[in-house]
Short mmCIF file of C-alpha atoms in Angstrom, two decimals:
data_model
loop_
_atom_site.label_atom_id
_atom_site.label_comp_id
_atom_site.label_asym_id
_atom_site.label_seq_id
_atom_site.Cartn_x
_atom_site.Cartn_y
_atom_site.Cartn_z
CA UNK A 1 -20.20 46.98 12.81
CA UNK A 2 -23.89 47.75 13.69
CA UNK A 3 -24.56 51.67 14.32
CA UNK A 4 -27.46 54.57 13.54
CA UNK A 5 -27.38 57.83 11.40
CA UNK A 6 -28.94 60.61 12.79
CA UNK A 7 -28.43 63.43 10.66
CA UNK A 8 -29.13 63.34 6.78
CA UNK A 9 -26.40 62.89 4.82
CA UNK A 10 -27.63 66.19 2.01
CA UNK A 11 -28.38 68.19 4.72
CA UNK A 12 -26.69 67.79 7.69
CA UNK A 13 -29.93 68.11 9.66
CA UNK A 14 -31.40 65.73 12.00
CA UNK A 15 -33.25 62.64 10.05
CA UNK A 16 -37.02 62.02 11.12
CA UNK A 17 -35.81 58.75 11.03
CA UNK A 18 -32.67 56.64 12.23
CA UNK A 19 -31.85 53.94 10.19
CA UNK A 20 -29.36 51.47 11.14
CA UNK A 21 -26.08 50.48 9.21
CA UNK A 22 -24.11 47.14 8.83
CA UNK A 23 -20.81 47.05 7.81
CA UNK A 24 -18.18 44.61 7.94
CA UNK A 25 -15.12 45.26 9.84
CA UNK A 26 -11.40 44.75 7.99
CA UNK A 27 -9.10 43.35 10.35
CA UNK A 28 -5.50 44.22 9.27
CA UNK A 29 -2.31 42.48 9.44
CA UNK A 30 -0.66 45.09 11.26
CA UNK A 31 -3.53 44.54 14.23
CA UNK A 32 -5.31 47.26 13.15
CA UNK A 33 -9.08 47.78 11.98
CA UNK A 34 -10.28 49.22 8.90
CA UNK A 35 -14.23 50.17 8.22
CA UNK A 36 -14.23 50.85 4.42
CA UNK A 37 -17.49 52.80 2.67
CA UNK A 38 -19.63 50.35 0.81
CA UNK A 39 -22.13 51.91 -1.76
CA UNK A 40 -23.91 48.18 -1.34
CA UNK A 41 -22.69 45.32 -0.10
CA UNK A 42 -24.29 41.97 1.43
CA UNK A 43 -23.73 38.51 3.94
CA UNK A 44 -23.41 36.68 0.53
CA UNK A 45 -20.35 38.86 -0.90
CA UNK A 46 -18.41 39.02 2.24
CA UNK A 47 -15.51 37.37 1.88
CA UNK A 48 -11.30 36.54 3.46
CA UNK A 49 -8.09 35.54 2.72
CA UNK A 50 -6.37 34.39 5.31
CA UNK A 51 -2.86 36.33 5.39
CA UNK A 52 0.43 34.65 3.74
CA UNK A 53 2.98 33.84 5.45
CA UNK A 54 6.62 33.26 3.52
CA UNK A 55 10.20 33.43 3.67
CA UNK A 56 12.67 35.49 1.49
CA UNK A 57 16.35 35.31 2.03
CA UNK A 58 18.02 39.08 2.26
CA UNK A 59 17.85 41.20 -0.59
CA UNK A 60 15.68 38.82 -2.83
CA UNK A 61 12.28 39.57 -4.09
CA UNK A 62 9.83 36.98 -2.74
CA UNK A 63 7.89 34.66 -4.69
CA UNK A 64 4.57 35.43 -3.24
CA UNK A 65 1.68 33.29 -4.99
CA UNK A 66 -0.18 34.62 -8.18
CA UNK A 67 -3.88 33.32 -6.82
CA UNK A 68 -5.32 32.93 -3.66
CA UNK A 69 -7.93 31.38 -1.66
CA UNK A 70 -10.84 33.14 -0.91
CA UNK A 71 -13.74 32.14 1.50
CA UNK A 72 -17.00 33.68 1.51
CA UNK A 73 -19.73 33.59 4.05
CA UNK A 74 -21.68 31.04 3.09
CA UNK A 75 -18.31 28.97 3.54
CA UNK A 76 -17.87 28.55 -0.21
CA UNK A 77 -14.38 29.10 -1.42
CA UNK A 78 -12.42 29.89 -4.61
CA UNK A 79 -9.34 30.70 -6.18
CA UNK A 80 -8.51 34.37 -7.93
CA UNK A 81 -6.32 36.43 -8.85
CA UNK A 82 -4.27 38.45 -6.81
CA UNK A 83 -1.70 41.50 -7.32
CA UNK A 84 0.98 42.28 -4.77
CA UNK A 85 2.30 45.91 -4.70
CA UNK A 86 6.14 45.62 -4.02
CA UNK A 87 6.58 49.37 -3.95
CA UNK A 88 8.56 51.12 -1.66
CA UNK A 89 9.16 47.15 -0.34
CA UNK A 90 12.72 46.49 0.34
CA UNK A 91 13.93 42.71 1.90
CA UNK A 92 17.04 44.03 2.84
CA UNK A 93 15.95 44.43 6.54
CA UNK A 94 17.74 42.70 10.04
CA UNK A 95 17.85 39.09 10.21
CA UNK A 96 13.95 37.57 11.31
CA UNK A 97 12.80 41.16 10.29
CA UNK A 98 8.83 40.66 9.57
CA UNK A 99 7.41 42.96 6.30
CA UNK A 100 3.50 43.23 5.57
CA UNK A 101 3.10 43.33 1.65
CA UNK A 102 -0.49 44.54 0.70
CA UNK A 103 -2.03 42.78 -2.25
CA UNK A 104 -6.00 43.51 -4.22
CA UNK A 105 -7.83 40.23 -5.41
CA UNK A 106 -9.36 40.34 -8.36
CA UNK A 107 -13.13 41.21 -8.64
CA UNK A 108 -13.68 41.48 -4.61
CA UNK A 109 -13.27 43.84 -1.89
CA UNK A 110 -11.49 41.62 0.53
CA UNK A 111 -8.03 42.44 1.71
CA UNK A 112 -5.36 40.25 1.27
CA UNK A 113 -1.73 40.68 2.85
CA UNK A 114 1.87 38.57 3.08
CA UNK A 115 3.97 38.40 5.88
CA UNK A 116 7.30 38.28 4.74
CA UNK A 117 10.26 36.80 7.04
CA UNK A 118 13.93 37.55 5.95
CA UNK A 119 16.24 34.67 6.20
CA UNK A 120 20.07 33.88 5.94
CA UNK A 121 21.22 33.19 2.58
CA UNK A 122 23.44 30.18 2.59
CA UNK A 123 22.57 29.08 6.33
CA UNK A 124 24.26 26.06 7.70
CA UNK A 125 22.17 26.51 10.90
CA UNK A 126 19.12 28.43 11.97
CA UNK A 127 18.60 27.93 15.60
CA UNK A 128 15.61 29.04 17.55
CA UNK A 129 16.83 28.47 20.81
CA UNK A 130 14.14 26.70 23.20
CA UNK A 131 11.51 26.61 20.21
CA UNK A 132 11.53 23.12 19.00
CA UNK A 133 8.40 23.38 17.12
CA UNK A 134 9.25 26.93 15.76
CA UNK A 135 6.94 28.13 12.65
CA UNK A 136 9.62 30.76 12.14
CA UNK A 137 11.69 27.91 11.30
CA UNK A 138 9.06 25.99 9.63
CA UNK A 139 9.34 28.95 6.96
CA UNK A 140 13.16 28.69 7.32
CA UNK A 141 13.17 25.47 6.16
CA UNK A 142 10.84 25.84 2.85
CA UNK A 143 13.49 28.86 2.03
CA UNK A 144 16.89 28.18 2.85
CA UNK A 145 18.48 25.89 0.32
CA UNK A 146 20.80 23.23 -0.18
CA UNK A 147 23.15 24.09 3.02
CA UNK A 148 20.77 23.72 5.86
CA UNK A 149 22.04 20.77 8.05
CA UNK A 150 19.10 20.56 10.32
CA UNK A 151 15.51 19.18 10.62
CA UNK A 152 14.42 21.27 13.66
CA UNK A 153 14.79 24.09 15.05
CA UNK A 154 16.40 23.34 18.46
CA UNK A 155 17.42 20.07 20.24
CA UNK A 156 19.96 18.80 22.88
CA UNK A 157 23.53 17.60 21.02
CA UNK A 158 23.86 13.73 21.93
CA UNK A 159 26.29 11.32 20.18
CA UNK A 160 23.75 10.70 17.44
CA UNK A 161 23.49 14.05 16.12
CA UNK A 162 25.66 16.46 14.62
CA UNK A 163 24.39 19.95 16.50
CA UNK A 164 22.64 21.24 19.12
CA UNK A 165 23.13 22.96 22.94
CA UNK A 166 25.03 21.23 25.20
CA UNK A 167 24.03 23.23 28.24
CA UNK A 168 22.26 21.29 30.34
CA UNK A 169 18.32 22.49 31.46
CA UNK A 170 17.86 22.34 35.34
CA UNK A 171 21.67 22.71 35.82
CA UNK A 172 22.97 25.46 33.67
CA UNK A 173 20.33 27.14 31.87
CA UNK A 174 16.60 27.28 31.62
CA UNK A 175 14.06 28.21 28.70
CA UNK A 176 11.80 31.10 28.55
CA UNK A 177 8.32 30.70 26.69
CA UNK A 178 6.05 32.36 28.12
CA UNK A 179 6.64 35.19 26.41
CA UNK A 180 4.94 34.56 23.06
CA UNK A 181 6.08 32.46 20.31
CA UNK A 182 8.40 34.91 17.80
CA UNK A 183 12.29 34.38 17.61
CA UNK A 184 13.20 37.26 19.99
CA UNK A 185 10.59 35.89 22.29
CA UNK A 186 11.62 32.60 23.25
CA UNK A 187 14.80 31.71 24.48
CA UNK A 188 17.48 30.74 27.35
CA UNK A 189 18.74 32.36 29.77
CA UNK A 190 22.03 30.86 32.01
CA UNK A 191 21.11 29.79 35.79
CA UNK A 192 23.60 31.62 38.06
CA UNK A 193 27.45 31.79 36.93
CA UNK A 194 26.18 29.39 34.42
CA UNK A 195 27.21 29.62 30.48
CA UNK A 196 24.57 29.00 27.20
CA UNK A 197 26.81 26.79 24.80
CA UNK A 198 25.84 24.58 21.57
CA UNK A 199 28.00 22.94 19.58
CA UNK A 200 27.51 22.71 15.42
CA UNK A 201 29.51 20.56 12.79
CA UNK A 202 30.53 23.18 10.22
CA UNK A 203 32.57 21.97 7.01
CA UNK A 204 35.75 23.76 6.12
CA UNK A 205 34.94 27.39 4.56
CA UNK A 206 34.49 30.90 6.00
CA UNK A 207 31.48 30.87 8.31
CA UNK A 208 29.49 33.93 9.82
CA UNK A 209 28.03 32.73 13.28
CA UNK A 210 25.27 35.58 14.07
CA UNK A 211 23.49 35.54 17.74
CA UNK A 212 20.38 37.57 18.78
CA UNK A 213 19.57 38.50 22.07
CA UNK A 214 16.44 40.49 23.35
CA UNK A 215 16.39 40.86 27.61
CA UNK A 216 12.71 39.69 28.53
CA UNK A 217 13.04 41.01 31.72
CA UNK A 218 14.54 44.74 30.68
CA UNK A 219 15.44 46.10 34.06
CA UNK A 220 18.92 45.17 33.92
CA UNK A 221 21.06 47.62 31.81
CA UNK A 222 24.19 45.98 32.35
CA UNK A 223 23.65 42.60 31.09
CA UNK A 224 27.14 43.07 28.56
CA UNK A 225 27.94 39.09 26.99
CA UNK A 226 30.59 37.56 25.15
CA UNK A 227 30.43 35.06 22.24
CA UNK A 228 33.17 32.12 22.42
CA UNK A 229 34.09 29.47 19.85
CA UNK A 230 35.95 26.71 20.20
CA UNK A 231 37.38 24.11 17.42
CA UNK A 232 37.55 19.89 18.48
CA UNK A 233 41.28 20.29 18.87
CA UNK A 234 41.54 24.56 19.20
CA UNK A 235 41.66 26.90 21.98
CA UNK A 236 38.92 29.01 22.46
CA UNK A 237 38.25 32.34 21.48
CA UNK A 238 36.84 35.06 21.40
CA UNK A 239 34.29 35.47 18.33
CA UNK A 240 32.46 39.19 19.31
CA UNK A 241 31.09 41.18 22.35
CA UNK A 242 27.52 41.97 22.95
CA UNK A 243 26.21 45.01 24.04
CA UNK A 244 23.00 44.97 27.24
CA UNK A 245 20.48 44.69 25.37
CA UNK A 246 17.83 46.03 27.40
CA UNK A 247 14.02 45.74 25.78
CA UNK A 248 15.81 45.96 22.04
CA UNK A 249 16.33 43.11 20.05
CA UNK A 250 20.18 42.91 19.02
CA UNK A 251 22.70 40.76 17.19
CA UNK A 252 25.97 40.27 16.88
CA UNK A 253 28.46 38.67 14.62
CA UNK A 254 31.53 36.89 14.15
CA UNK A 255 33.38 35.02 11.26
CA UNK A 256 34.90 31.69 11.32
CA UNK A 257 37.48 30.11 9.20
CA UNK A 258 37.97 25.98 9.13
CA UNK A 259 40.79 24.63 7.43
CA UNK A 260 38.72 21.32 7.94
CA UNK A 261 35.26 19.84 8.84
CA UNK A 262 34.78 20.72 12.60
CA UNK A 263 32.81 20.51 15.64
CA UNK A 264 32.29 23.88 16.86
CA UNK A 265 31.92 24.88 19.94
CA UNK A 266 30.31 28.33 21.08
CA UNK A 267 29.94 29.94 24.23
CA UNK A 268 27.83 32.77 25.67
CA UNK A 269 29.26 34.22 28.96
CA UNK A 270 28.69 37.08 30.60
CA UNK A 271 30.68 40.26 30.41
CA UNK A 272 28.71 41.75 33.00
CA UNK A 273 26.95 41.19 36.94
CA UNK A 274 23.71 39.56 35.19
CA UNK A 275 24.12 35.69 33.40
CA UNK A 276 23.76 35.72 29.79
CA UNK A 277 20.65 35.03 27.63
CA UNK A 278 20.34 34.16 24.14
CA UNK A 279 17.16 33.66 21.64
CA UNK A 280 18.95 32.59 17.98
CA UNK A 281 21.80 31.17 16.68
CA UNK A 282 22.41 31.11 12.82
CA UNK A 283 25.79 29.98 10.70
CA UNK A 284 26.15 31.00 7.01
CA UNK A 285 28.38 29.66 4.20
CA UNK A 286 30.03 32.48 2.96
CA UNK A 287 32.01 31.01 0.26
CA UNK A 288 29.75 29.03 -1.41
CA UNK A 289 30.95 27.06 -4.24
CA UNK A 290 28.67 26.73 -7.41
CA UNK A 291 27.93 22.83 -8.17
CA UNK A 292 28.58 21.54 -11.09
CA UNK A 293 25.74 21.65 -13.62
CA UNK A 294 24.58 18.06 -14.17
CA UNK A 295 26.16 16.75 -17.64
CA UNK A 296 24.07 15.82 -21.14
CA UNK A 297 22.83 12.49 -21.47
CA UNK A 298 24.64 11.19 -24.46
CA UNK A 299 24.07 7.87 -23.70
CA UNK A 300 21.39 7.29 -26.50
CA UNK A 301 23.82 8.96 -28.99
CA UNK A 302 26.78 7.01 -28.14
CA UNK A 303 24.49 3.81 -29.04
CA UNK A 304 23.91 5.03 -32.62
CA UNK A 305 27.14 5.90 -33.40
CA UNK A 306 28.28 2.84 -32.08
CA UNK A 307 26.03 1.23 -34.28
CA UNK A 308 26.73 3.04 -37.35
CA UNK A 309 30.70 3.89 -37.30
CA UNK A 310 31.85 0.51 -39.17
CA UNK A 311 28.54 1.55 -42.07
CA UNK A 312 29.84 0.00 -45.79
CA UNK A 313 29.26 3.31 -47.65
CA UNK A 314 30.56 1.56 -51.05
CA UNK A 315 26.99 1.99 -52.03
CA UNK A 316 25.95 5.26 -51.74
CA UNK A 317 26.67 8.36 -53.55
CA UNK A 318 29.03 10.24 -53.07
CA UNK A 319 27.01 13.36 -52.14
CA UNK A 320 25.28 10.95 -49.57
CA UNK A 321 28.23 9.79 -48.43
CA UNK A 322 29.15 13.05 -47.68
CA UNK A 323 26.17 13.95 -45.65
CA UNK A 324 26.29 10.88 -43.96
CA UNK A 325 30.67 11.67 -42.86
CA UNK A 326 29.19 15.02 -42.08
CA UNK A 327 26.39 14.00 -39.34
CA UNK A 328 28.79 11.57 -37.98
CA UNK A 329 31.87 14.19 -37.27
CA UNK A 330 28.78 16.34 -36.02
CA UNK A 331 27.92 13.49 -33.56
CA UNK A 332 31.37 12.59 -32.35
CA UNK A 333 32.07 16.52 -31.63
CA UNK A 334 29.09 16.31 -29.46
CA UNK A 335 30.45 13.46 -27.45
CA UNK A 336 33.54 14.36 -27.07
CA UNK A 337 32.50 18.14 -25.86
CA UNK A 338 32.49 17.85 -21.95
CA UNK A 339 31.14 21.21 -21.90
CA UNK A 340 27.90 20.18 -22.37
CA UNK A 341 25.41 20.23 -19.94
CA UNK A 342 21.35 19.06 -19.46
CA UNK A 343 20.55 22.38 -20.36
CA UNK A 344 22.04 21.57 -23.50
CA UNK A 345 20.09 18.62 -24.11
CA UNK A 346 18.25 19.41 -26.87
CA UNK A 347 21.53 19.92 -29.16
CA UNK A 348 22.42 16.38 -28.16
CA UNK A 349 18.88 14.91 -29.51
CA UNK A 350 19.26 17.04 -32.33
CA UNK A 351 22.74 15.39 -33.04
CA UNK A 352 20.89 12.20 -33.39
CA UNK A 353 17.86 12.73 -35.88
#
């Protein structure tokens, strides 16, 4: 920012004199702009940090980064500390809800903020429909865990893959993105009389399948849809109804149960005069079963006693002996306790020494 001062700042009077002030402009996260007082400041000290972008699943606290990287004018760059303030923050938001969190580097006057994405706990599938190159799912995919069953975010369901739409573009539905590039923004929407439908391999379990919708176009308020699913040797049914969603983005819900692994089939038709649209598709686990921690290697023990069991002690004392009967009973409690698990590992070199 480049202006002139006319009037003196003790004053209040007009200045013989107009003398002209730089300052740098703070572009916010939020699209905003922000011009901050500076007692002094110079070309050399101005410095960014490019925003952070991460994932949190609902209800968790994220794990934004303790340092970050910060470039200066001159195009130098370093790493420094940075504090996050959390409060008043809460991740328990909508589904692809975006939240700024504002954090202060250490020793510098540059802003520094995270843009936080909630996620699906447990997903099976997070589907951007018509986005194969999705960054939303990009940050999916660092966050979601173990479950996830997919490497992209959207593709067409062949015989060599296990999920994706089996609609076909031209014929039955067409994409949408030219709207931007967020989840609500791309999409499909059904050619006319036509259906959207994907099909998924789920495992047996209860499964939520969740579906949001956003109407690009907005001038149609009856644009009512319902959500179908369909099991390889089921009949279909009906999984929820979805409301017009005008120009608001919406979701809607159903819950699945499988008996056995499954390739699921489901449906969006319209309820309504207008053919159905549809932007996401996600499918959580939700009964997940814990794992089994990973058992103590006892391998090294089992050696020793091996090598020791059959040990003459005709020669020792018998308060040696004793210590020696001791250990051993010690070390065959140890491997016979299944309980045990790496996290117990140290007990089981202990048992050896």
């Amino acid at each position: 920012y480049m202006g002139d001062r006319w009037l003196t700042a003790d004053t209040g009077s007009a200045a013989w004199w107009s003398g002209y002030v730089w300052l740098p402009v703070q572009i916010n996260a939020d699209h905003t702009i922000t011009l901050n007082p500076y007692e002094d400041w110079s070309l050399e000290s101005a410095a960014e940090v490019s925003p952070i972008e991460i994932a949190v699943t609902e209800g968790q606290e994220p794990k934004l980064p303790d340092t970050v990287t910060v470039e200066y004018f001159d195009g130098k760059t370093e790493e420094r500390a940075v504090a996050w303030d959390l409060e008043g923050v809460s991740f328990d938001g909508e589904l692809f809800e975006s939240l700024t969190v504002q954090g202060s580097v250490d020793g510098i006057d540059a802003p520094v903020s995270a843009e936080v994405l909630v996620i699906p706990e447990n997903a099976y599938y997070v589907i951007d429909c018509a986005d194969p190159g999705s960054e939303i799912f990009r940050l999916v995919k660092e966050q979601a865990g173990k479950y996830l069953m997919q490497e992209t975010a959207d593709q067409e369901k062949t015989e060599e893959n296990t999920w994706g739409y089996i609609s076909k573009i031209g014929t039955d539905i067409q994409a949408k993105t030219d709207a931007g590039n967020g989840i609500y923004e791309t999409g499909w929407y059904a050619l006319e009389g036509k259906d959207i439908a994907y099909q998924m391999t789920l495992p047996a379990g209860t499964h939520e399948i969740t579906l949001g919708f956003y109407d690009w176009w907005g001038q149609y308020e009856n644009r009512p849809m319902t959500v179908y699913v369909q099991t390889e040797d089921g009949e279909q049914t009906k999984l929820c109804d979805v409301p017009s969603p005008g120009q608001e983005q919406i979701q809607a819900s159903g819950v699945l149960e499988l008996d056995e692994e499954s390739l699921v089939t489901v449906t969006v038709k319209r309820a309504g005069s207008p053919d159905p649209i549809l932007n996401w598709i996600t499918a959580v686990n939700l009964d997940p079963q814990e794992e089994p921690s990973e058992p103590a290697d006892k391998s090294a023990l089992q050696d020793l006693v091996d090598q020791v069991s059959d040990t003459d002690l005709s020669g020792y004392t018998e308060e040696s002996a004793n210590v020696f009967r001791d250990a051993l009973a010690s070390a065959n409690a140890i491997l016979t306790d299944e309980a045990l698990t790496k996290d117990d590992q140290a007990k089981v070199d202990e048992a050896e020494k």
